Amino acid sequence: MTRVQLADTRLMVHPLQLGGNPFGWGADKEQSFAVLDAYAEAGGNFIDTADVYSVWVPGNSGGESETIIGEWMKARGNRDDMVIATKVGMHPKHAGLDPANIRECIDASLRRLGTDHIDLYYAHIDDEEVDQLAVAETFDALVRSGKVRYLGASNFGLERLRSALKICEKYSLACYRVVQDEYNLVSRSAVDRQKQTFLRAEGIAELPFHSLASGFLTGKHTGGDAADSVRGDRVADLLENQDALGALEVLHDVASAHGASMTATAIAWQLSHDFIPATIASARVPEQLTELLAGTELVLTEAEISALEDCWAEA
């Protein structure tokens, strides 16, 4: 069973982290349970969610994904087998990283997940309105209390991430050991070469989201069916981008050389980076997991990796 270590933590996880974003909107409870069951049966143990999922759906209030995951773990009795990541800071009614908000939100997430601890707790977005020391002290207190095991930072610019780490080091506080940013074959600006160098130097793990560029990198929307996707607008924009279409052709050629899907090849390319031990991808039905999981086993040649690296101008 494949397991990788996240930075210098004690978390050993599957290299495919299952994204919980669709649970409660793209997939109802029954469908979500089916996906979670299939993922666990395949050896998966790493699930990503957030308190804001899926507040954007009419009738939802946020936390639906956490609730479904919590109900699934209770029904299966497998909480100790799972590594659960969730986030704070982007819920419209609980926005930002004010210490009081963090303390309120962690307790709400714990209740919805039906657990007494979160394995990996993220600041979902940076908050420049709150003193970084106050944020660091609040997160440190959660770690010391046992409510949180490790900390992560999502959507942080390099300089703010750098300053946060310096504060934690200065005051001997628990610090971010994992980061989460958008990073895929056709979107690389959030994790540019300067940030990559910093992550390597600090031993911080990057866990990218939007691994398949909202489905664009599956290659299944080139026939004009982007509207059928729950994220169709994003795919439609890429379908009008000639550079993105060129990158898709390179991806297709590499995939064909292995007799693999473009989905699996896009995942394999991400995991070829030494600062990415695992990547995040979601599934609305169990069948979608097959190609995602295949990507964790596919090994690309150095020439293929270079070709994919060079196919996009943002690199």
PDB file of C-alpha atoms in Angstrom:
ATOM      1  CA  MET A   1       0.000   0.000   0.000  1.00  0.00           C
ATOM      2  CA  THR A   2       1.483   3.297  -1.122  1.00  0.00           C
ATOM      3  CA  ARG A   3       2.148   5.846   1.627  1.00  0.00           C
ATOM      4  CA  VAL A   4       4.209   9.011   1.599  1.00  0.00           C
ATOM      5  CA  GLN A   5       5.296  11.267   4.449  1.00  0.00           C
ATOM      6  CA  LEU A   6       4.085  14.846   4.558  1.00  0.00           C
ATOM      7  CA  ALA A   7       7.157  17.008   5.147  1.00  0.00           C
ATOM      8  CA  ASP A   8       8.542  16.283   8.619  1.00  0.00           C
ATOM      9  CA  THR A   9       5.184  15.347  10.141  1.00  0.00           C
ATOM     10  CA  ARG A  10       4.185  11.887  11.307  1.00  0.00           C
ATOM     11  CA  LEU A  11       1.410  11.788   8.743  1.00  0.00           C
ATOM     12  CA  MET A  12       1.779   8.936   6.261  1.00  0.00           C
ATOM     13  CA  VAL A  13      -0.742   9.347   3.480  1.00  0.00           C
ATOM     14  CA  HIS A  14      -1.800   8.092   0.099  1.00  0.00           C
ATOM     15  CA  PRO A  15      -0.383  10.272  -2.702  1.00  0.00           C
ATOM     16  CA  LEU A  16      -3.899  10.933  -3.972  1.00  0.00           C
ATOM     17  CA  GLN A  17      -5.751  13.110  -1.483  1.00  0.00           C
ATOM     18  CA  LEU A  18      -9.470  12.842  -2.074  1.00  0.00           C
ATOM     19  CA  GLY A  19     -11.051  16.265  -2.428  1.00  0.00           C
ATOM     20  CA  GLY A  20     -14.272  16.644  -0.473  1.00  0.00           C
ATOM     21  CA  ASN A  21     -15.446  19.701  -2.393  1.00  0.00           C
ATOM     22  CA  PRO A  22     -18.231  17.883  -4.342  1.00  0.00           C
ATOM     23  CA  PHE A  23     -19.778  16.258  -1.276  1.00  0.00           C
ATOM     24  CA  GLY A  24     -23.105  17.909  -0.637  1.00  0.00           C
ATOM     25  CA  TRP A  25     -23.589  19.461  -4.079  1.00  0.00           C
ATOM     26  CA  GLY A  26     -21.938  17.618  -7.001  1.00  0.00           C
ATOM     27  CA  ALA A  27     -22.533  14.378  -5.115  1.00  0.00           C
ATOM     28  CA  ASP A  28     -25.333  13.770  -2.625  1.00  0.00           C
ATOM     29  CA  LYS A  29     -24.832  11.762   0.562  1.00  0.00           C
ATOM     30  CA  GLU A  30     -25.349   8.375  -1.067  1.00  0.00           C
ATOM     31  CA  GLN A  31     -23.029   9.182  -3.960  1.00  0.00           C
ATOM     32  CA  SER A  32     -20.448  10.651  -1.598  1.00  0.00           C
ATOM     33  CA  PHE A  33     -20.473   7.517   0.548  1.00  0.00           C
ATOM     34  CA  ALA A  34     -19.929   5.428  -2.581  1.00  0.00           C
ATOM     35  CA  VAL A  35     -16.918   7.517  -3.593  1.00  0.00           C
ATOM     36  CA  LEU A  36     -15.470   7.446  -0.082  1.00  0.00           C
ATOM     37  CA  ASP A  37     -15.954   3.674   0.139  1.00  0.00           C
ATOM     38  CA  ALA A  38     -14.227   3.111  -3.209  1.00  0.00           C
ATOM     39  CA  TYR A  39     -11.346   5.383  -2.239  1.00  0.00           C
ATOM     40  CA  ALA A  40     -10.806   3.595   1.084  1.00  0.00           C
ATOM     41  CA  GLU A  41     -11.061   0.176  -0.558  1.00  0.00           C
ATOM     42  CA  ALA A  42      -8.309   1.242  -2.975  1.00  0.00           C
ATOM     43  CA  GLY A  43      -6.035   2.082  -0.053  1.00  0.00           C
ATOM     44  CA  GLY A  44      -6.777   5.780   0.198  1.00  0.00           C
ATOM     45  CA  ASN A  45      -6.601   7.410   3.621  1.00  0.00           C
ATOM     46  CA  PHE A  46      -6.269  11.168   3.008  1.00  0.00           C
ATOM     47  CA  ILE A  47      -9.352  13.404   2.692  1.00  0.00           C
ATOM     48  CA  ASP A  48      -9.485  17.151   2.133  1.00  0.00           C
ATOM     49  CA  THR A  49     -12.432  19.395   3.005  1.00  0.00           C
ATOM     50  CA  ALA A  50     -13.244  22.873   4.360  1.00  0.00           C
ATOM     51  CA  ASP A  51     -15.892  24.578   6.439  1.00  0.00           C
ATOM     52  CA  VAL A  52     -16.962  26.620   3.401  1.00  0.00           C
ATOM     53  CA  TYR A  53     -17.898  23.549   1.287  1.00  0.00           C
ATOM     54  CA  SER A  54     -20.519  24.051  -0.112  1.00  0.00           C
ATOM     55  CA  VAL A  55     -22.002  27.356   0.983  1.00  0.00           C
ATOM     56  CA  TRP A  56     -22.385  28.553  -2.636  1.00  0.00           C
ATOM     57  CA  VAL A  57     -25.210  26.079  -3.301  1.00  0.00           C
ATOM     58  CA  PRO A  58     -28.733  27.428  -2.705  1.00  0.00           C
ATOM     59  CA  GLY A  59     -30.067  25.956   0.524  1.00  0.00           C
ATOM     60  CA  ASN A  60     -26.620  25.065   1.875  1.00  0.00           C
ATOM     61  CA  SER A  61     -24.967  26.887   4.754  1.00  0.00           C
ATOM     62  CA  GLY A  62     -21.425  25.492   4.581  1.00  0.00           C
ATOM     63  CA  GLY A  63     -20.019  22.476   6.355  1.00  0.00           C
ATOM     64  CA  GLU A  64     -22.032  19.995   4.271  1.00  0.00           C
ATOM     65  CA  SER A  65     -18.888  18.237   3.096  1.00  0.00           C
ATOM     66  CA  GLU A  66     -17.518  17.932   6.634  1.00  0.00           C
ATOM     67  CA  THR A  67     -20.852  16.547   7.825  1.00  0.00           C
ATOM     68  CA  ILE A  68     -20.970  13.879   5.120  1.00  0.00           C
ATOM     69  CA  ILE A  69     -17.371  12.835   5.796  1.00  0.00           C
ATOM     70  CA  GLY A  70     -18.078  12.683   9.527  1.00  0.00           C
ATOM     71  CA  GLU A  71     -21.194  10.575   9.017  1.00  0.00           C
ATOM     72  CA  TRP A  72     -19.283   8.257   6.701  1.00  0.00           C
ATOM     73  CA  MET A  73     -16.435   7.748   9.199  1.00  0.00           C
ATOM     74  CA  LYS A  74     -18.954   7.062  11.972  1.00  0.00           C
ATOM     75  CA  ALA A  75     -20.844   4.568   9.820  1.00  0.00           C
ATOM     76  CA  ARG A  76     -17.656   2.772   8.789  1.00  0.00           C
ATOM     77  CA  GLY A  77     -15.879   3.072  12.154  1.00  0.00           C
ATOM     78  CA  ASN A  78     -12.672   4.112  10.440  1.00  0.00           C
ATOM     79  CA  ARG A  79     -11.744   7.516  11.891  1.00  0.00           C
ATOM     80  CA  ASP A  80      -8.376   6.231  13.104  1.00  0.00           C
ATOM     81  CA  ASP A  81      -7.533   5.004   9.602  1.00  0.00           C
ATOM     82  CA  MET A  82      -8.169   8.365   7.948  1.00  0.00           C
ATOM     83  CA  VAL A  83      -6.082  11.531   7.766  1.00  0.00           C
ATOM     84  CA  ILE A  84      -8.494  14.456   7.686  1.00  0.00           C
ATOM     85  CA  ALA A  85      -7.640  17.954   6.485  1.00  0.00           C
ATOM     86  CA  THR A  86     -10.012  20.895   6.768  1.00  0.00           C
ATOM     87  CA  LYS A  87      -9.759  24.671   6.624  1.00  0.00           C
ATOM     88  CA  VAL A  88     -10.847  27.962   8.166  1.00  0.00           C
ATOM     89  CA  GLY A  89     -11.083  31.486   6.815  1.00  0.00           C
ATOM     90  CA  MET A  90     -13.169  31.510   3.628  1.00  0.00           C
ATOM     91  CA  HIS A  91     -16.701  30.935   4.924  1.00  0.00           C
ATOM     92  CA  PRO A  92     -18.586  34.178   4.212  1.00  0.00           C
ATOM     93  CA  LYS A  93     -20.111  34.232   7.701  1.00  0.00           C
ATOM     94  CA  HIS A  94     -16.845  33.206   9.361  1.00  0.00           C
ATOM     95  CA  ALA A  95     -14.302  34.901   7.148  1.00  0.00           C
ATOM     96  CA  GLY A  96     -10.709  35.676   8.063  1.00  0.00           C
ATOM     97  CA  LEU A  97      -8.231  34.568  10.672  1.00  0.00           C
ATOM     98  CA  ASP A  98      -9.311  36.547  13.694  1.00  0.00           C
ATOM     99  CA  PRO A  99      -8.380  34.401  16.734  1.00  0.00           C
ATOM    100  CA  ALA A 100     -11.956  34.258  18.021  1.00  0.00           C
ATOM    101  CA  ASN A 101     -13.177  33.158  14.604  1.00  0.00           C
ATOM    102  CA  ILE A 102     -10.567  30.397  14.385  1.00  0.00           C
ATOM    103  CA  ARG A 103     -11.513  29.089  17.830  1.00  0.00           C
ATOM    104  CA  GLU A 104     -15.203  29.086  16.951  1.00  0.00           C
ATOM    105  CA  CYS A 105     -14.686  27.447  13.582  1.00  0.00           C
ATOM    106  CA  ILE A 106     -12.426  24.637  14.768  1.00  0.00           C
ATOM    107  CA  ASP A 107     -15.051  23.536  17.267  1.00  0.00           C
ATOM    108  CA  ALA A 108     -17.765  23.638  14.604  1.00  0.00           C
ATOM    109  CA  SER A 109     -15.610  21.572  12.225  1.00  0.00           C
ATOM    110  CA  LEU A 110     -14.878  19.027  14.945  1.00  0.00           C
ATOM    111  CA  ARG A 111     -18.609  18.643  15.636  1.00  0.00           C
ATOM    112  CA  ARG A 112     -19.488  18.177  11.985  1.00  0.00           C
ATOM    113  CA  LEU A 113     -16.667  15.694  11.440  1.00  0.00           C
ATOM    114  CA  GLY A 114     -17.574  13.814  14.622  1.00  0.00           C
ATOM    115  CA  THR A 115     -14.008  13.753  15.882  1.00  0.00           C
ATOM    116  CA  ASP A 116     -11.903  15.210  18.670  1.00  0.00           C
ATOM    117  CA  HIS A 117      -9.006  16.271  16.440  1.00  0.00           C
ATOM    118  CA  ILE A 118      -8.136  17.467  12.944  1.00  0.00           C
ATOM    119  CA  ASP A 119      -5.000  15.926  11.451  1.00  0.00           C
ATOM    120  CA  LEU A 120      -4.200  18.894   9.211  1.00  0.00           C
ATOM    121  CA  TYR A 121      -5.811  22.307   9.770  1.00  0.00           C
ATOM    122  CA  TYR A 122      -5.338  25.031   7.182  1.00  0.00           C
ATOM    123  CA  ALA A 123      -5.619  28.747   7.119  1.00  0.00           C
ATOM    124  CA  HIS A 124      -7.718  28.645   3.950  1.00  0.00           C
ATOM    125  CA  ILE A 125      -6.619  32.108   2.895  1.00  0.00           C
ATOM    126  CA  ASP A 126      -4.238  34.751   4.201  1.00  0.00           C
ATOM    127  CA  ASP A 127      -5.698  37.589   6.285  1.00  0.00           C
ATOM    128  CA  GLU A 128      -3.547  40.704   6.235  1.00  0.00           C
ATOM    129  CA  GLU A 129      -5.970  42.491   8.580  1.00  0.00           C
ATOM    130  CA  VAL A 130      -4.950  40.300  11.517  1.00  0.00           C
ATOM    131  CA  ASP A 131      -1.521  40.378  13.142  1.00  0.00           C
ATOM    132  CA  GLN A 132       0.421  37.305  12.069  1.00  0.00           C
ATOM    133  CA  LEU A 133       1.689  36.699  15.585  1.00  0.00           C
ATOM    134  CA  ALA A 134      -1.884  36.562  16.887  1.00  0.00           C
ATOM    135  CA  VAL A 135      -2.786  34.056  14.183  1.00  0.00           C
ATOM    136  CA  ALA A 136       0.288  31.959  14.919  1.00  0.00           C
ATOM    137  CA  GLU A 137      -0.404  31.936  18.657  1.00  0.00           C
ATOM    138  CA  THR A 138      -3.995  30.860  18.067  1.00  0.00           C
ATOM    139  CA  PHE A 139      -3.036  27.979  15.800  1.00  0.00           C
ATOM    140  CA  ASP A 140      -0.265  26.972  18.190  1.00  0.00           C
ATOM    141  CA  ALA A 141      -2.791  26.812  21.031  1.00  0.00           C
ATOM    142  CA  LEU A 142      -4.948  24.456  18.967  1.00  0.00           C
ATOM    143  CA  VAL A 143      -1.988  22.152  18.449  1.00  0.00           C
ATOM    144  CA  ARG A 144      -1.071  22.238  22.119  1.00  0.00           C
ATOM    145  CA  SER A 145      -4.678  21.476  23.092  1.00  0.00           C
ATOM    146  CA  GLY A 146      -4.744  18.380  20.887  1.00  0.00           C
ATOM    147  CA  LYS A 147      -7.536  19.664  18.663  1.00  0.00           C
ATOM    148  CA  VAL A 148      -5.115  19.913  15.727  1.00  0.00           C
ATOM    149  CA  ARG A 149      -2.086  17.789  14.909  1.00  0.00           C
ATOM    150  CA  TYR A 150      -0.436  19.826  12.141  1.00  0.00           C
ATOM    151  CA  LEU A 151      -0.935  23.143  10.388  1.00  0.00           C
ATOM    152  CA  GLY A 152      -1.187  24.201   6.775  1.00  0.00           C
ATOM    153  CA  ALA A 153      -1.483  27.414   4.766  1.00  0.00           C
ATOM    154  CA  SER A 154      -3.589  27.670   1.628  1.00  0.00           C
ATOM    155  CA  ASN A 155      -3.452  30.466  -0.954  1.00  0.00           C
ATOM    156  CA  PHE A 156      -0.559  32.315   0.744  1.00  0.00           C
ATOM    157  CA  GLY A 157       1.856  34.438  -1.225  1.00  0.00           C
ATOM    158  CA  LEU A 158       5.521  33.673  -0.749  1.00  0.00           C
ATOM    159  CA  GLU A 159       6.433  36.732   1.329  1.00  0.00           C
ATOM    160  CA  ARG A 160       3.534  36.260   3.736  1.00  0.00           C
ATOM    161  CA  LEU A 161       4.363  32.583   4.087  1.00  0.00           C
ATOM    162  CA  ARG A 162       7.985  33.478   4.724  1.00  0.00           C
ATOM    163  CA  SER A 163       7.100  36.021   7.410  1.00  0.00           C
ATOM    164  CA  ALA A 164       4.697  33.607   9.105  1.00  0.00           C
ATOM    165  CA  LEU A 165       7.436  31.004   9.386  1.00  0.00           C
ATOM    166  CA  LYS A 166       9.881  33.544  10.794  1.00  0.00           C
ATOM    167  CA  ILE A 167       7.396  34.510  13.502  1.00  0.00           C
ATOM    168  CA  CYS A 168       6.788  30.896  14.453  1.00  0.00           C
ATOM    169  CA  GLU A 169      10.507  30.238  14.638  1.00  0.00           C
ATOM    170  CA  LYS A 170      11.151  33.363  16.720  1.00  0.00           C
ATOM    171  CA  TYR A 171       8.470  32.511  19.290  1.00  0.00           C
ATOM    172  CA  SER A 172       8.789  28.705  19.154  1.00  0.00           C
ATOM    173  CA  LEU A 173       5.259  28.222  17.870  1.00  0.00           C
ATOM    174  CA  ALA A 174       3.780  25.392  15.814  1.00  0.00           C
ATOM    175  CA  CYS A 175       4.220  26.306  12.176  1.00  0.00           C
ATOM    176  CA  TYR A 176       2.809  25.558   8.753  1.00  0.00           C
ATOM    177  CA  ARG A 177       4.363  22.368   7.393  1.00  0.00           C
ATOM    178  CA  VAL A 178       2.070  21.938   4.410  1.00  0.00           C
ATOM    179  CA  VAL A 179       0.794  24.428   1.853  1.00  0.00           C
ATOM    180  CA  GLN A 180      -2.016  24.204  -0.659  1.00  0.00           C
ATOM    181  CA  ASP A 181      -2.134  26.216  -3.874  1.00  0.00           C
ATOM    182  CA  GLU A 182      -3.572  25.962  -7.354  1.00  0.00           C
ATOM    183  CA  TYR A 183      -0.941  24.221  -9.438  1.00  0.00           C
ATOM    184  CA  ASN A 184      -1.439  22.160 -12.554  1.00  0.00           C
ATOM    185  CA  LEU A 185      -0.118  21.838 -16.071  1.00  0.00           C
ATOM    186  CA  VAL A 186      -1.830  25.043 -17.248  1.00  0.00           C
ATOM    187  CA  SER A 187      -1.811  27.072 -14.024  1.00  0.00           C
ATOM    188  CA  ARG A 188       1.553  27.470 -12.320  1.00  0.00           C
ATOM    189  CA  SER A 189       1.897  31.094 -11.243  1.00  0.00           C
ATOM    190  CA  ALA A 190       0.908  30.428  -7.597  1.00  0.00           C
ATOM    191  CA  VAL A 191       3.864  28.057  -7.220  1.00  0.00           C
ATOM    192  CA  ASP A 192       6.543  29.699  -9.321  1.00  0.00           C
ATOM    193  CA  ARG A 193      10.190  28.698  -9.265  1.00  0.00           C
ATOM    194  CA  GLN A 194      10.992  31.079  -6.421  1.00  0.00           C
ATOM    195  CA  LYS A 195       8.314  29.550  -4.247  1.00  0.00           C
ATOM    196  CA  GLN A 196       9.403  26.057  -5.197  1.00  0.00           C
ATOM    197  CA  THR A 197      12.929  26.869  -4.044  1.00  0.00           C
ATOM    198  CA  PHE A 198      11.587  28.172  -0.742  1.00  0.00           C
ATOM    199  CA  LEU A 199       9.437  25.088  -0.149  1.00  0.00           C
ATOM    200  CA  ARG A 200      12.397  22.812  -0.782  1.00  0.00           C
ATOM    201  CA  ALA A 201      14.662  24.806   1.523  1.00  0.00           C
ATOM    202  CA  GLU A 202      12.102  24.776   4.340  1.00  0.00           C
ATOM    203  CA  GLY A 203      11.047  21.165   3.811  1.00  0.00           C
ATOM    204  CA  ILE A 204       7.408  22.199   3.325  1.00  0.00           C
ATOM    205  CA  ALA A 205       5.069  19.953   1.360  1.00  0.00           C
ATOM    206  CA  GLU A 206       2.899  21.381  -1.415  1.00  0.00           C
ATOM    207  CA  LEU A 207      -0.476  19.688  -1.973  1.00  0.00           C
ATOM    208  CA  PRO A 208      -1.946  21.238  -5.128  1.00  0.00           C
ATOM    209  CA  PHE A 209      -5.633  21.716  -5.788  1.00  0.00           C
ATOM    210  CA  HIS A 210      -7.359  22.020  -9.194  1.00  0.00           C
ATOM    211  CA  SER A 211      -5.029  19.239 -10.284  1.00  0.00           C
ATOM    212  CA  LEU A 212      -6.996  18.655 -13.465  1.00  0.00           C
ATOM    213  CA  ALA A 213      -7.761  22.326 -14.166  1.00  0.00           C
ATOM    214  CA  SER A 214     -11.451  21.819 -13.402  1.00  0.00           C
ATOM    215  CA  GLY A 215     -11.541  18.840 -15.770  1.00  0.00           C
ATOM    216  CA  PHE A 216      -9.784  20.482 -18.717  1.00  0.00           C
ATOM    217  CA  LEU A 217      -6.763  18.182 -18.416  1.00  0.00           C
ATOM    218  CA  THR A 218      -8.899  15.066 -18.715  1.00  0.00           C
ATOM    219  CA  GLY A 219      -9.253  15.951 -22.397  1.00  0.00           C
ATOM    220  CA  LYS A 220     -12.929  15.022 -22.250  1.00  0.00           C
ATOM    221  CA  HIS A 221     -14.269  18.508 -22.925  1.00  0.00           C
ATOM    222  CA  THR A 222     -12.591  19.215 -26.256  1.00  0.00           C
ATOM    223  CA  GLY A 223     -15.725  18.004 -28.027  1.00  0.00           C
ATOM    224  CA  GLY A 224     -17.640  20.990 -26.713  1.00  0.00           C
ATOM    225  CA  ASP A 225     -19.363  19.436 -23.700  1.00  0.00           C
ATOM    226  CA  ALA A 226     -17.863  21.764 -21.097  1.00  0.00           C
ATOM    227  CA  ALA A 227     -21.316  22.990 -20.193  1.00  0.00           C
ATOM    228  CA  ASP A 228     -22.070  19.568 -18.741  1.00  0.00           C
ATOM    229  CA  SER A 229     -19.363  20.019 -16.157  1.00  0.00           C
ATOM    230  CA  VAL A 230     -20.151  21.478 -12.724  1.00  0.00           C
ATOM    231  CA  ARG A 231     -17.170  23.757 -13.371  1.00  0.00           C
ATOM    232  CA  GLY A 232     -17.965  24.326 -17.031  1.00  0.00           C
ATOM    233  CA  ASP A 233     -17.150  28.042 -17.130  1.00  0.00           C
ATOM    234  CA  ARG A 234     -13.524  27.449 -16.149  1.00  0.00           C
ATOM    235  CA  VAL A 235     -13.136  24.708 -18.750  1.00  0.00           C
ATOM    236  CA  ALA A 236     -14.737  26.868 -21.438  1.00  0.00           C
ATOM    237  CA  ASP A 237     -12.184  29.627 -20.830  1.00  0.00           C
ATOM    238  CA  LEU A 238      -9.299  27.180 -21.253  1.00  0.00           C
ATOM    239  CA  LEU A 239     -10.831  25.775 -24.427  1.00  0.00           C
ATOM    240  CA  GLU A 240     -10.477  29.237 -25.941  1.00  0.00           C
ATOM    241  CA  ASN A 241      -6.824  29.529 -24.911  1.00  0.00           C
ATOM    242  CA  GLN A 242      -4.471  28.374 -27.663  1.00  0.00           C
ATOM    243  CA  ASP A 243      -1.543  27.940 -25.261  1.00  0.00           C
ATOM    244  CA  ALA A 244      -3.661  25.716 -23.045  1.00  0.00           C
ATOM    245  CA  LEU A 245      -4.768  23.660 -26.030  1.00  0.00           C
ATOM    246  CA  GLY A 246      -1.132  23.293 -27.048  1.00  0.00           C
ATOM    247  CA  ALA A 247      -0.245  22.010 -23.581  1.00  0.00           C
ATOM    248  CA  LEU A 248      -3.149  19.590 -23.812  1.00  0.00           C
ATOM    249  CA  GLU A 249      -1.679  18.179 -27.036  1.00  0.00           C
ATOM    250  CA  VAL A 250       1.651  17.548 -25.299  1.00  0.00           C
ATOM    251  CA  LEU A 251      -0.180  15.867 -22.432  1.00  0.00           C
ATOM    252  CA  HIS A 252      -2.074  13.695 -24.924  1.00  0.00           C
ATOM    253  CA  ASP A 253       1.153  12.606 -26.614  1.00  0.00           C
ATOM    254  CA  VAL A 254       2.803  11.651 -23.327  1.00  0.00           C
ATOM    255  CA  ALA A 255      -0.284   9.787 -22.181  1.00  0.00           C
ATOM    256  CA  SER A 256      -0.496   7.893 -25.470  1.00  0.00           C
ATOM    257  CA  ALA A 257       3.118   6.776 -25.150  1.00  0.00           C
ATOM    258  CA  HIS A 258       2.169   4.989 -21.925  1.00  0.00           C
ATOM    259  CA  GLY A 259      -1.248   3.808 -23.009  1.00  0.00           C
ATOM    260  CA  ALA A 260      -2.519   5.882 -20.105  1.00  0.00           C
ATOM    261  CA  SER A 261      -5.293   8.415 -19.740  1.00  0.00           C
ATOM    262  CA  MET A 262      -4.613  12.127 -19.796  1.00  0.00           C
ATOM    263  CA  THR A 263      -6.049  12.283 -16.285  1.00  0.00           C
ATOM    264  CA  ALA A 264      -3.520   9.784 -14.950  1.00  0.00           C
ATOM    265  CA  THR A 265      -0.690  11.515 -16.804  1.00  0.00           C
ATOM    266  CA  ALA A 266      -1.582  14.951 -15.405  1.00  0.00           C
ATOM    267  CA  ILE A 267      -1.527  13.478 -11.892  1.00  0.00           C
ATOM    268  CA  ALA A 268       1.777  11.707 -12.557  1.00  0.00           C
ATOM    269  CA  TRP A 269       3.348  14.958 -13.782  1.00  0.00           C
ATOM    270  CA  GLN A 270       2.399  16.717 -10.547  1.00  0.00           C
ATOM    271  CA  LEU A 271       3.776  13.898  -8.421  1.00  0.00           C
ATOM    272  CA  SER A 272       7.062  13.959 -10.351  1.00  0.00           C
ATOM    273  CA  HIS A 273       7.922  17.166  -8.453  1.00  0.00           C
ATOM    274  CA  ASP A 274       9.989  16.571  -5.332  1.00  0.00           C
ATOM    275  CA  PHE A 275       8.074  19.174  -3.323  1.00  0.00           C
ATOM    276  CA  ILE A 276       4.692  17.515  -4.054  1.00  0.00           C
ATOM    277  CA  PRO A 277       4.247  14.295  -2.044  1.00  0.00           C
ATOM    278  CA  ALA A 278       0.504  14.157  -2.727  1.00  0.00           C
ATOM    279  CA  THR A 279      -2.041  15.948  -4.850  1.00  0.00           C
ATOM    280  CA  ILE A 280      -5.737  16.674  -4.435  1.00  0.00           C
ATOM    281  CA  ALA A 281      -8.425  15.528  -6.840  1.00  0.00           C
ATOM    282  CA  SER A 282     -12.119  14.931  -6.414  1.00  0.00           C
ATOM    283  CA  ALA A 283     -14.621  12.462  -7.795  1.00  0.00           C
ATOM    284  CA  ARG A 284     -18.401  12.645  -8.028  1.00  0.00           C
ATOM    285  CA  VAL A 285     -18.776   8.922  -8.792  1.00  0.00           C
ATOM    286  CA  PRO A 286     -16.522   5.958  -7.911  1.00  0.00           C
ATOM    287  CA  GLU A 287     -15.644   5.289 -11.544  1.00  0.00           C
ATOM    288  CA  GLN A 288     -13.740   8.575 -11.720  1.00  0.00           C
ATOM    289  CA  LEU A 289     -11.282   7.311  -9.119  1.00  0.00           C
ATOM    290  CA  THR A 290      -9.750   4.700 -11.419  1.00  0.00           C
ATOM    291  CA  GLU A 291      -7.800   7.134 -13.571  1.00  0.00           C
ATOM    292  CA  LEU A 292      -6.907   9.359 -10.614  1.00  0.00           C
ATOM    293  CA  LEU A 293      -5.406   6.444  -8.714  1.00  0.00           C
ATOM    294  CA  ALA A 294      -3.608   5.214 -11.834  1.00  0.00           C
ATOM    295  CA  GLY A 295      -1.758   8.508 -11.892  1.00  0.00           C
ATOM    296  CA  THR A 296      -0.090   7.715  -8.570  1.00  0.00           C
ATOM    297  CA  GLU A 297       1.471   4.592 -10.119  1.00  0.00           C
ATOM    298  CA  LEU A 298       2.485   6.021 -13.492  1.00  0.00           C
ATOM    299  CA  VAL A 299       6.192   6.861 -13.820  1.00  0.00           C
ATOM    300  CA  LEU A 300       7.164   9.356 -16.506  1.00  0.00           C
ATOM    301  CA  THR A 301      10.566   9.558 -18.147  1.00  0.00           C
ATOM    302  CA  GLU A 302      12.800  12.566 -17.628  1.00  0.00           C
ATOM    303  CA  ALA A 303      12.223  13.572 -21.245  1.00  0.00           C
ATOM    304  CA  GLU A 304       8.455  13.418 -20.790  1.00  0.00           C
ATOM    305  CA  ILE A 305       8.607  15.442 -17.590  1.00  0.00           C
ATOM    306  CA  SER A 306      10.736  18.066 -19.383  1.00  0.00           C
ATOM    307  CA  ALA A 307       8.306  18.204 -22.286  1.00  0.00           C
ATOM    308  CA  LEU A 308       5.415  18.826 -19.898  1.00  0.00           C
ATOM    309  CA  GLU A 309       7.418  21.371 -17.950  1.00  0.00           C
ATOM    310  CA  ASP A 310       8.194  23.307 -21.119  1.00  0.00           C
ATOM    311  CA  CYS A 311       4.702  23.271 -22.634  1.00  0.00           C
ATOM    312  CA  TRP A 312       3.320  26.187 -20.632  1.00  0.00           C
ATOM    313  CA  ALA A 313       4.615  29.758 -20.578  1.00  0.00           C
ATOM    314  CA  GLU A 314       3.949  30.307 -16.854  1.00  0.00           C
ATOM    315  CA  ALA A 315       6.565  27.682 -16.006  1.00  0.00           C
TER     316      ALA A 315
END
